[in-house]
Short mmCIF file of C-alpha atoms in Angstrom, two decimals:
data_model
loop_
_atom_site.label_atom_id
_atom_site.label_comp_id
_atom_site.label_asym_id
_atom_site.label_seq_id
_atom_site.Cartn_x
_atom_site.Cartn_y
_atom_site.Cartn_z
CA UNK W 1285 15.71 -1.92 -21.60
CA UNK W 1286 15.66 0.82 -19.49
CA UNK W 1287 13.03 2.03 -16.91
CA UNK W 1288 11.90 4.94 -18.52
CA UNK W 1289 11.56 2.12 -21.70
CA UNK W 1290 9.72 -0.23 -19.62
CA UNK W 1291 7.08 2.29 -18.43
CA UNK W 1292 6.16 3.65 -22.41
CA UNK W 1293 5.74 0.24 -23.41
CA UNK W 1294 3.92 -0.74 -20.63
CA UNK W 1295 1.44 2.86 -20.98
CA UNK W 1296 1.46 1.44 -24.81
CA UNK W 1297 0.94 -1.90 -24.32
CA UNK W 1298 -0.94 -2.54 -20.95
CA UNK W 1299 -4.57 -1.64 -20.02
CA UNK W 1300 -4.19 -2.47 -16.50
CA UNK W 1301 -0.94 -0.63 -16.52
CA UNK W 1302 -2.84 2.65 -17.91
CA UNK W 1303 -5.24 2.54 -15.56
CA UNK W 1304 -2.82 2.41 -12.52
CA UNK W 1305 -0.75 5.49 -14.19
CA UNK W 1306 -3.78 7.85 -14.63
CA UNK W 1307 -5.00 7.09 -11.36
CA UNK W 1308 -1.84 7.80 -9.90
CA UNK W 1309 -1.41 11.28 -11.68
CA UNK W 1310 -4.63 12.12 -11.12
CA UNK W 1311 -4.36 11.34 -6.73
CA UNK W 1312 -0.89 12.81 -7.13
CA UNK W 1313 -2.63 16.35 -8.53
CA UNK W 1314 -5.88 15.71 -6.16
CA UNK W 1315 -3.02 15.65 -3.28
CA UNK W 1316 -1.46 18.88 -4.25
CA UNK W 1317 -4.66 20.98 -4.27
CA UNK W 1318 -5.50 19.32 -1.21
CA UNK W 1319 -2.63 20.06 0.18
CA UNK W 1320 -2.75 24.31 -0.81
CA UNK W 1321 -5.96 24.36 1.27
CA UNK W 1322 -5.76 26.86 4.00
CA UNK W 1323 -6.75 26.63 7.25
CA UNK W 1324 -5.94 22.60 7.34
CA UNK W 1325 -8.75 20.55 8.73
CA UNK W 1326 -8.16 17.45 10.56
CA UNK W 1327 -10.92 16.18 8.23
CA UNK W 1328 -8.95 17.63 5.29
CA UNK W 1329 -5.58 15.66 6.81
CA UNK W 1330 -7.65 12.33 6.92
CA UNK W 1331 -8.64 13.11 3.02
CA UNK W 1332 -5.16 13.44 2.05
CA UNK W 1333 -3.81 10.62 4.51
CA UNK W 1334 -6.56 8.22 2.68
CA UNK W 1335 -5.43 9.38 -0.72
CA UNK W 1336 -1.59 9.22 -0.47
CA UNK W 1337 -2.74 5.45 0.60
CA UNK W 1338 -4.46 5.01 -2.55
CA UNK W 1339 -2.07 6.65 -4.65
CA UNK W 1340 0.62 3.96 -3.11
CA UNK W 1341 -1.16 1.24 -4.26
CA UNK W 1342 -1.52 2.40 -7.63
CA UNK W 1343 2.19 3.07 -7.65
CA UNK W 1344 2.76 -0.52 -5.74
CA UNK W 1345 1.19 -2.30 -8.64
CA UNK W 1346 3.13 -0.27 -11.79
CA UNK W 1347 6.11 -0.58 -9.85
CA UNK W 1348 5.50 -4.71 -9.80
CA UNK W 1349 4.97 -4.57 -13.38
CA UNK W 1350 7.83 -2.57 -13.87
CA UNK W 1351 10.39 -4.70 -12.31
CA UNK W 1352 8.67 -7.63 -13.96
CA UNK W 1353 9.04 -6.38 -17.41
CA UNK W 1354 13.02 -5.30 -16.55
CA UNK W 1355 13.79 -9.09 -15.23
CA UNK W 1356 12.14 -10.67 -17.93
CA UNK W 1357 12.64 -8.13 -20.74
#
């Protein structure tokens, strides 16, 4: 099975998994906007420090289930 395999049938299969994924895209597209903002804040660069945060959790965990999925097919 290959990764790209792993992560459809995980978005297919898993709830928890779909969760984590949307969450992620939708930080990941928060970020960017963020991100365009001009002038940048120091508030604005503790937003988007304390979003890339969450963003790597929610990747954290899909990765996990990920790898678990490829080791135990």
């Amino acid at each position: 099975m290959t990764r790209e395999e792993a992560i459809k049938k995980l978005l297919e299969e898993d709830p928890e998994f779909r969760h984590h994924y949307k969450k992620h895209e939708e930080l990941d597209k928060e970020i960017a906007k963020l991100e365009k903002h001009h002038p940048m804040t120091h508030q604005l660069e503790m937003q988007i420090e304390q979003l890339k945060k969450e963003k790597l959790y929610h990747k954290d965990i899909m990765e996990e289930k990920i790898q678990r999925l490829l080791r135990n097919g």
